[in-house]
mmCIF file of C-alpha atoms in Angstrom:
data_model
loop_
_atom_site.group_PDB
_atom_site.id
_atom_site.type_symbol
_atom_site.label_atom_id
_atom_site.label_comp_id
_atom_site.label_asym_id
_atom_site.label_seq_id
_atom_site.Cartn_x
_atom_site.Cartn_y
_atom_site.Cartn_z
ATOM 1 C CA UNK H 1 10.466 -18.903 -20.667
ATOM 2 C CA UNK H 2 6.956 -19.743 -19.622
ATOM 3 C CA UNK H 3 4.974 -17.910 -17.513
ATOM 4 C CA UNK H 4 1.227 -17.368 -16.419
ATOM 5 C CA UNK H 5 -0.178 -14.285 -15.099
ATOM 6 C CA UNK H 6 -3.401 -13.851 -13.415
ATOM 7 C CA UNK H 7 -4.670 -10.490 -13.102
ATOM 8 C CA UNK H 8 -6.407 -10.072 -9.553
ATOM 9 C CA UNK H 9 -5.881 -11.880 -6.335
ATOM 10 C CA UNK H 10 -9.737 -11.734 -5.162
ATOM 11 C CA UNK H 11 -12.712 -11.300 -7.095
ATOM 12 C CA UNK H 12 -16.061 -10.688 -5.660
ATOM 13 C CA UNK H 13 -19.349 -11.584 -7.377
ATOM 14 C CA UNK H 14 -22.737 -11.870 -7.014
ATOM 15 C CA UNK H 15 -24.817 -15.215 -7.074
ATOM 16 C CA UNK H 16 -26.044 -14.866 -10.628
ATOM 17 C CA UNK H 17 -23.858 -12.818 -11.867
ATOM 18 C CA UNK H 18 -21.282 -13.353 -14.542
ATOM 19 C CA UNK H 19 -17.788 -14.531 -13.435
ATOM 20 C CA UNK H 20 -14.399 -13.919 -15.112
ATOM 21 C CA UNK H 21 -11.503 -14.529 -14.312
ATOM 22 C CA UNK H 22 -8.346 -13.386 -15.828
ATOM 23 C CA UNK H 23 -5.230 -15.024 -17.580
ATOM 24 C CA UNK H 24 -2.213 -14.043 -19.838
ATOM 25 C CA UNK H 25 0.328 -16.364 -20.455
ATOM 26 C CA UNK H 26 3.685 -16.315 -22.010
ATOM 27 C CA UNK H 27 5.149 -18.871 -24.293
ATOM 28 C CA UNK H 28 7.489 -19.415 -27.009
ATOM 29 C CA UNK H 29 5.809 -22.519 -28.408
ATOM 30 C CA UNK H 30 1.839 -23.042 -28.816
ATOM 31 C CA UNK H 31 0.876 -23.526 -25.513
ATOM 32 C CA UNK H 32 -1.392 -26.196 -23.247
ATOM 33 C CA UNK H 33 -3.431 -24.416 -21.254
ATOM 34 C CA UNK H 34 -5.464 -25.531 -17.688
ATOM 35 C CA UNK H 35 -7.707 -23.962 -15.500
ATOM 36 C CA UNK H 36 -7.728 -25.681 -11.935
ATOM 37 C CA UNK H 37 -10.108 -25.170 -8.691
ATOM 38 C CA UNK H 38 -9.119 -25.539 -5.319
ATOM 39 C CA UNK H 39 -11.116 -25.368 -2.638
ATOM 40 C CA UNK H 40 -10.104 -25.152 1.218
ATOM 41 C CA UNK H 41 -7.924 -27.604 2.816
ATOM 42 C CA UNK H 42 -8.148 -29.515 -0.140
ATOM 43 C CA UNK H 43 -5.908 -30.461 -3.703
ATOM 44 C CA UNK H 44 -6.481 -29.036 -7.274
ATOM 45 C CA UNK H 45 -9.253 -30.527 -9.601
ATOM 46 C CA UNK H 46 -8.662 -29.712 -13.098
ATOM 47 C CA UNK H 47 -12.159 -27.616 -14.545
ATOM 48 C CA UNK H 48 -10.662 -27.602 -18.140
ATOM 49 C CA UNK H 49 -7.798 -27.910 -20.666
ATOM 50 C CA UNK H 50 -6.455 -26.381 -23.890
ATOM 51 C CA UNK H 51 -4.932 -28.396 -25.902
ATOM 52 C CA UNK H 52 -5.073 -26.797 -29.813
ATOM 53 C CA UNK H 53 -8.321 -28.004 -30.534
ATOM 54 C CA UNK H 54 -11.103 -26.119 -30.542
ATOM 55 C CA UNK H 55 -10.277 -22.518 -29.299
ATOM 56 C CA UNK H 56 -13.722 -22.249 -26.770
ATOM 57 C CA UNK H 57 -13.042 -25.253 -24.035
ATOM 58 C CA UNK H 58 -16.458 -25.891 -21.920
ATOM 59 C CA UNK H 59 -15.563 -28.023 -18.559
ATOM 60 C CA UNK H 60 -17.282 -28.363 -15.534
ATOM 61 C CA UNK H 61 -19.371 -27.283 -13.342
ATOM 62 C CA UNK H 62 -20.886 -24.491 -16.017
ATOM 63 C CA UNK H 63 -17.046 -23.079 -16.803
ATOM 64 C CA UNK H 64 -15.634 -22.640 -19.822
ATOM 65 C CA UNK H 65 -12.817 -20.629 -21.074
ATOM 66 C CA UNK H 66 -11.339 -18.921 -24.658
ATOM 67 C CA UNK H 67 -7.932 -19.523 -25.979
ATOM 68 C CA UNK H 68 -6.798 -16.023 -27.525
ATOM 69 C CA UNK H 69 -3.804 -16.347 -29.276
ATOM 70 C CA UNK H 70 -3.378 -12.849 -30.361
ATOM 71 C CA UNK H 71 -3.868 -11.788 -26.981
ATOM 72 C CA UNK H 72 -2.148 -14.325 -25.463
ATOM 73 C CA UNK H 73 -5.242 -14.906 -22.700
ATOM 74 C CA UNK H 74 -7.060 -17.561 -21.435
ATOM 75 C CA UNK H 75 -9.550 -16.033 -19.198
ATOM 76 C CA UNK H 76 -12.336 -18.332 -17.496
ATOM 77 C CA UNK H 77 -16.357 -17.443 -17.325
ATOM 78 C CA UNK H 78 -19.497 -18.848 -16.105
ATOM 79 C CA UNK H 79 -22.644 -17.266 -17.222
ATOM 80 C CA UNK H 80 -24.067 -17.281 -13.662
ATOM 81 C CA UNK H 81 -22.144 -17.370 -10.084
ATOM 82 C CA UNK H 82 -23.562 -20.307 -7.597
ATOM 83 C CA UNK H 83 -22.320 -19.760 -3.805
ATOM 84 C CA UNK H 84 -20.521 -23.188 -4.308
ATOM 85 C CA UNK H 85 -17.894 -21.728 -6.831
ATOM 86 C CA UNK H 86 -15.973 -19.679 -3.988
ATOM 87 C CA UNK H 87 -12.736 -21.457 -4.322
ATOM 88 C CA UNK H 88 -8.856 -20.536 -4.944
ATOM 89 C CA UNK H 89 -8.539 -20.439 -9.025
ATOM 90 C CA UNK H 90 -5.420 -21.323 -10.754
ATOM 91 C CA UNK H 91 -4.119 -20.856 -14.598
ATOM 92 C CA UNK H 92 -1.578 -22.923 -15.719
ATOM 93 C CA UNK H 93 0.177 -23.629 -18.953
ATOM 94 C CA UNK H 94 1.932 -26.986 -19.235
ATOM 95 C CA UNK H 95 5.823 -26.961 -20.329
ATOM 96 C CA UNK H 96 6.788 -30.224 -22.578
ATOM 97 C CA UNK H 97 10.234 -30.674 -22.657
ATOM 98 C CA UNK H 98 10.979 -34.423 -22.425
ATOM 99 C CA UNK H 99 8.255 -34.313 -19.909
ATOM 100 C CA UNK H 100 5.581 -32.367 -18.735
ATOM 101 C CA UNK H 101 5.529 -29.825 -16.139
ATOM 102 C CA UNK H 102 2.593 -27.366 -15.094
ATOM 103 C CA UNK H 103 3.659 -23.800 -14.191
ATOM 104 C CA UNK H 104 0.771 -21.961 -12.430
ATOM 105 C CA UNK H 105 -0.317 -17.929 -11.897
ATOM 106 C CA UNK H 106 -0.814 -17.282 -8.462
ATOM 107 C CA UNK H 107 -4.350 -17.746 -8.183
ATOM 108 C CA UNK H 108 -7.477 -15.752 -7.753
ATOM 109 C CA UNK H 109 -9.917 -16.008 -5.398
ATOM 110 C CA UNK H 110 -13.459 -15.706 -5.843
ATOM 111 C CA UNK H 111 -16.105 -15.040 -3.423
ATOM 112 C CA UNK H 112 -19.601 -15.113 -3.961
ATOM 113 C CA UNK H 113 -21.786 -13.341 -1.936
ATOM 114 C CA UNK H 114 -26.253 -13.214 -1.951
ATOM 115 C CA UNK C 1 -10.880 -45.684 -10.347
ATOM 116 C CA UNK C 2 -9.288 -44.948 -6.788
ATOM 117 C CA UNK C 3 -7.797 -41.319 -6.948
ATOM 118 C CA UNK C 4 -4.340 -39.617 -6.081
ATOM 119 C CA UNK C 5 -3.987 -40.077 -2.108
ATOM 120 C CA UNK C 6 -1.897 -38.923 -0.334
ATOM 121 C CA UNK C 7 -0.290 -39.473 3.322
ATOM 122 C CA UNK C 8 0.045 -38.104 6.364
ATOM 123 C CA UNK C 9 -2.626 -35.111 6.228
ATOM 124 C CA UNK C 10 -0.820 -33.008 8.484
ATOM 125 C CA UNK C 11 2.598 -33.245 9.543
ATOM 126 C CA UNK C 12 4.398 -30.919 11.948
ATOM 127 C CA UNK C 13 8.455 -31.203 12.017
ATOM 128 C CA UNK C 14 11.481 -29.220 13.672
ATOM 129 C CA UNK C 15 13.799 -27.312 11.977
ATOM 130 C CA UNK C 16 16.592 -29.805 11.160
ATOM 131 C CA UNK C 17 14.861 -32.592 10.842
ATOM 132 C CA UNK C 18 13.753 -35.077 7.892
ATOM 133 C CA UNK C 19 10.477 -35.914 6.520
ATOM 134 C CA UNK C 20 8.835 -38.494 4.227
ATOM 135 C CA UNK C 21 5.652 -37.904 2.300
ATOM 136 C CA UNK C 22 3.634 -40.165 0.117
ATOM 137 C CA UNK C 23 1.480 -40.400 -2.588
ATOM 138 C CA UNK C 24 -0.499 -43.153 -4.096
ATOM 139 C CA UNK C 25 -1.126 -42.559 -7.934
ATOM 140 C CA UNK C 26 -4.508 -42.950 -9.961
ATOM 141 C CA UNK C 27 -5.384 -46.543 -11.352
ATOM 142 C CA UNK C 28 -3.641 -46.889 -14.654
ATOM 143 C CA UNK C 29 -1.240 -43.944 -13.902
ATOM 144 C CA UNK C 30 2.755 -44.216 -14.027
ATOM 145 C CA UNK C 31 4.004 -40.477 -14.035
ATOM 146 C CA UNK C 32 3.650 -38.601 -10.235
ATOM 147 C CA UNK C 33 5.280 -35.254 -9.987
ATOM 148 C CA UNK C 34 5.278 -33.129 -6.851
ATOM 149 C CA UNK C 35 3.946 -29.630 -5.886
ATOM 150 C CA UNK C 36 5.219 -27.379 -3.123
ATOM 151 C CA UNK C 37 2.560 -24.734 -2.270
ATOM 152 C CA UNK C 38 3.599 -21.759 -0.292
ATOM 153 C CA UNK C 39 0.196 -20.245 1.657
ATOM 154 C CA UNK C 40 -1.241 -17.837 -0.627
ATOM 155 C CA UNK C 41 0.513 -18.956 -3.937
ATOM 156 C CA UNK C 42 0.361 -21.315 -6.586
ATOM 157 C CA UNK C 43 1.895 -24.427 -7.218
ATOM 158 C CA UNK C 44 5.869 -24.659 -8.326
ATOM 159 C CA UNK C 45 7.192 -27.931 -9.634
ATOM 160 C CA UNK C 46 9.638 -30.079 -7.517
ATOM 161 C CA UNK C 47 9.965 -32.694 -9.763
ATOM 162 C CA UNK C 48 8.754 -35.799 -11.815
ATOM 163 C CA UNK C 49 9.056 -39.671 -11.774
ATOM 164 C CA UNK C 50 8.265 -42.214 -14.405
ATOM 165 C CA UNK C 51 9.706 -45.697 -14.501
ATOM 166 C CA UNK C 52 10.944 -45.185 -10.855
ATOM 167 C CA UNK C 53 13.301 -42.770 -12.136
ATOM 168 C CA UNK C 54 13.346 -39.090 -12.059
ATOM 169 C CA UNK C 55 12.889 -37.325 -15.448
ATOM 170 C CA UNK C 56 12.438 -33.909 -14.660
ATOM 171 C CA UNK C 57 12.752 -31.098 -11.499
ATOM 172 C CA UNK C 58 12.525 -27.585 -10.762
ATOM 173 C CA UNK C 59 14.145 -25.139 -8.917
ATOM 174 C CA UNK C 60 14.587 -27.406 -5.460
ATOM 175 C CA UNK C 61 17.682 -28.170 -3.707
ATOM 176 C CA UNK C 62 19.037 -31.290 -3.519
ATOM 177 C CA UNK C 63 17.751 -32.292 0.166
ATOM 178 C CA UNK C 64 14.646 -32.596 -2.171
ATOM 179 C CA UNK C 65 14.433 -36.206 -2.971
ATOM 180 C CA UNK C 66 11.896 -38.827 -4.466
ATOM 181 C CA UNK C 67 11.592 -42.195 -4.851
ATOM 182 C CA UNK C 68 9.399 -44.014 -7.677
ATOM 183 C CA UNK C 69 8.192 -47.588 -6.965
ATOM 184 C CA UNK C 70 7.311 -50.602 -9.275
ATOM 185 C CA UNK C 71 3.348 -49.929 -8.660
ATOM 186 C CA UNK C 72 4.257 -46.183 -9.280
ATOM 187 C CA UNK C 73 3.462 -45.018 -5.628
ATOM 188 C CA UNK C 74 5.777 -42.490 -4.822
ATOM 189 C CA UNK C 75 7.627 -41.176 -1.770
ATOM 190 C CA UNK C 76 8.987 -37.279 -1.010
ATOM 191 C CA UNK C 77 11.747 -36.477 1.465
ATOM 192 C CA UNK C 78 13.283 -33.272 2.969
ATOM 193 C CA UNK C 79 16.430 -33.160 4.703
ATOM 194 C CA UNK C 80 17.243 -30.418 6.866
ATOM 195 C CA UNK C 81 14.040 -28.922 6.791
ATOM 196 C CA UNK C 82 13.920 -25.261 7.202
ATOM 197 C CA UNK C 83 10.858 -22.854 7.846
ATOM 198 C CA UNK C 84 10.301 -21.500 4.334
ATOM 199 C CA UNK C 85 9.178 -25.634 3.828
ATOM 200 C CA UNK C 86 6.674 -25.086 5.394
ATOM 201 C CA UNK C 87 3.402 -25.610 2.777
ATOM 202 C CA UNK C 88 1.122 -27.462 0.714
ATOM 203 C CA UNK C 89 2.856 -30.623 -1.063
ATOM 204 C CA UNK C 90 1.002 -32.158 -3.767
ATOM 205 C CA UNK C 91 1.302 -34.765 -5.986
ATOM 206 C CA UNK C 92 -0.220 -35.208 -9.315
ATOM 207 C CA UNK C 93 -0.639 -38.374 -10.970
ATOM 208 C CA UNK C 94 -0.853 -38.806 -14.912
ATOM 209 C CA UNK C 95 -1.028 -41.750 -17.686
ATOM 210 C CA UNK C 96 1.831 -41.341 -20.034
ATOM 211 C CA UNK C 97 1.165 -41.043 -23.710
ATOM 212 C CA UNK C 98 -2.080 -41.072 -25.135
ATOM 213 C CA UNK C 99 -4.766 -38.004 -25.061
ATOM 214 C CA UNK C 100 -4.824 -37.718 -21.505
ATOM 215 C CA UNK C 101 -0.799 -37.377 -21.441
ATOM 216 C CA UNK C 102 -1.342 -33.688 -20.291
ATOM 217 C CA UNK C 103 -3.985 -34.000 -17.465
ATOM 218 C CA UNK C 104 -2.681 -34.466 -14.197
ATOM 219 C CA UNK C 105 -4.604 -35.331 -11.207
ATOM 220 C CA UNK C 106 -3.741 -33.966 -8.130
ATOM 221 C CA UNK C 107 -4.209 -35.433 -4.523
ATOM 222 C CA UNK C 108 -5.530 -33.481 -1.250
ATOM 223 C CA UNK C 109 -2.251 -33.106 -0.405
ATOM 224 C CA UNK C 110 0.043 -32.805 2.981
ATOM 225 C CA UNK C 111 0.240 -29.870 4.978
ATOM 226 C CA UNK C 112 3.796 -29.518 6.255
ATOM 227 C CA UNK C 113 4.492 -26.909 9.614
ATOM 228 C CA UNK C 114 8.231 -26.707 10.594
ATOM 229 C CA UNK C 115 8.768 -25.115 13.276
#
């Protein structure tokens, strides 16, 4: 069975600092892999996607992430924490089975403080 | 390109009762699946719809319902509601086949209160 795991609810950073965020996934099959944002009161815009290509995916707003397979991770950086990146992060890895469902980790969220 | 809407906003029911949510899908997209978020958690699948017909669900009950319709808007309804419905529900829209197969698009969503 599929499964995502992110490791840490909340995650405090400095603006400037490096951010990372954390996620393991399970899978029986080469996976699809997604990082999503969310921020309050508001739906999920998708920051970046795995999809067996190249194993470093760059997305938006100065993210990027690194598909591990021998570690089974997908954690997401940025070089340098802006106040406007405090949001609700999610993992997700994409079962396709006929069609395609996402199954997300339970988030992290980061704060960012001066 | 008009995005994934999504109505009402807000939407406060009794236990008991029924609601309808909807969701218009991205320009060019015929797949919608639905999201139930639970405060403080991530998404979990309710189910899909492509052609107007379902193709795929998750772990809901059957008083979970959709509807798919020719211009692939889409409609979500709970019978019986009970409090644990209470959350997020979004809906994702995505173009079948093709590169962009596996990106889904998600809408603000509706917040659903039963009390």
């Amino acid at each position: 069975a599929q499964s995502v795991t992110q490791l840490g609810s909340h995650v405090s950073v400095s603006e400037g600092a490096l951010v990372l965020l954390r996620c393991n996934y399970s899978s029986s099959v080469p996976p699809y892999l997604f990082w999503y944002v969310q921020y309050p009161n508001q739906g999920l815009q998708l920051l970046l996607k795995y999809t067996s290509a190249a194993t470093l995916v760059k997305g938006i707003n100065g993210f990027e992430a690194e598909f591990k397979k021998s570690e089974t991770s997908f954690h997401l950086t940025k070089p340098s924490a802006h106040m406007s990146d405090a949001a609700e992060y999610f993992c997700a890895v994409m079962f396709s089975g006929g069609y395609n469902k996402l199954i997300f980790g339970a988030g992290t969220r980061l704060a960012v403080h001066p | 390109e008009t995005g994934v809407t999504q109505s009402p906003t807000h939407l406060i029911k009794t236990r008991g009762q029924q609601v309808t949510l909807r969701c218009s899908s991205q320009s060019g997209h015929n797949t919608v699946s639905w999201y139930q978020q639970a405060l403080g958690q991530g998404p979990q699948f309710i189910f899909q719809y492509y052609r107007e017909e379902e193709n795929g669900r998750g772990n809901f009950p059957p008083r979970f319902s959709g509807l798919q319709f020719p211009n692939y808007s889409s409609e979500l309804n709970v019978n019986a509601l009970e409090l644990d419905d209470s959350a997020l529900y979004l809906c994702a829209s995505t173009s079948s086949g093709g590169a962009r197969s596996y990106e889904q698009y998600f809408g603000p969503g509706t917040r659903l209160t039963v009390t």
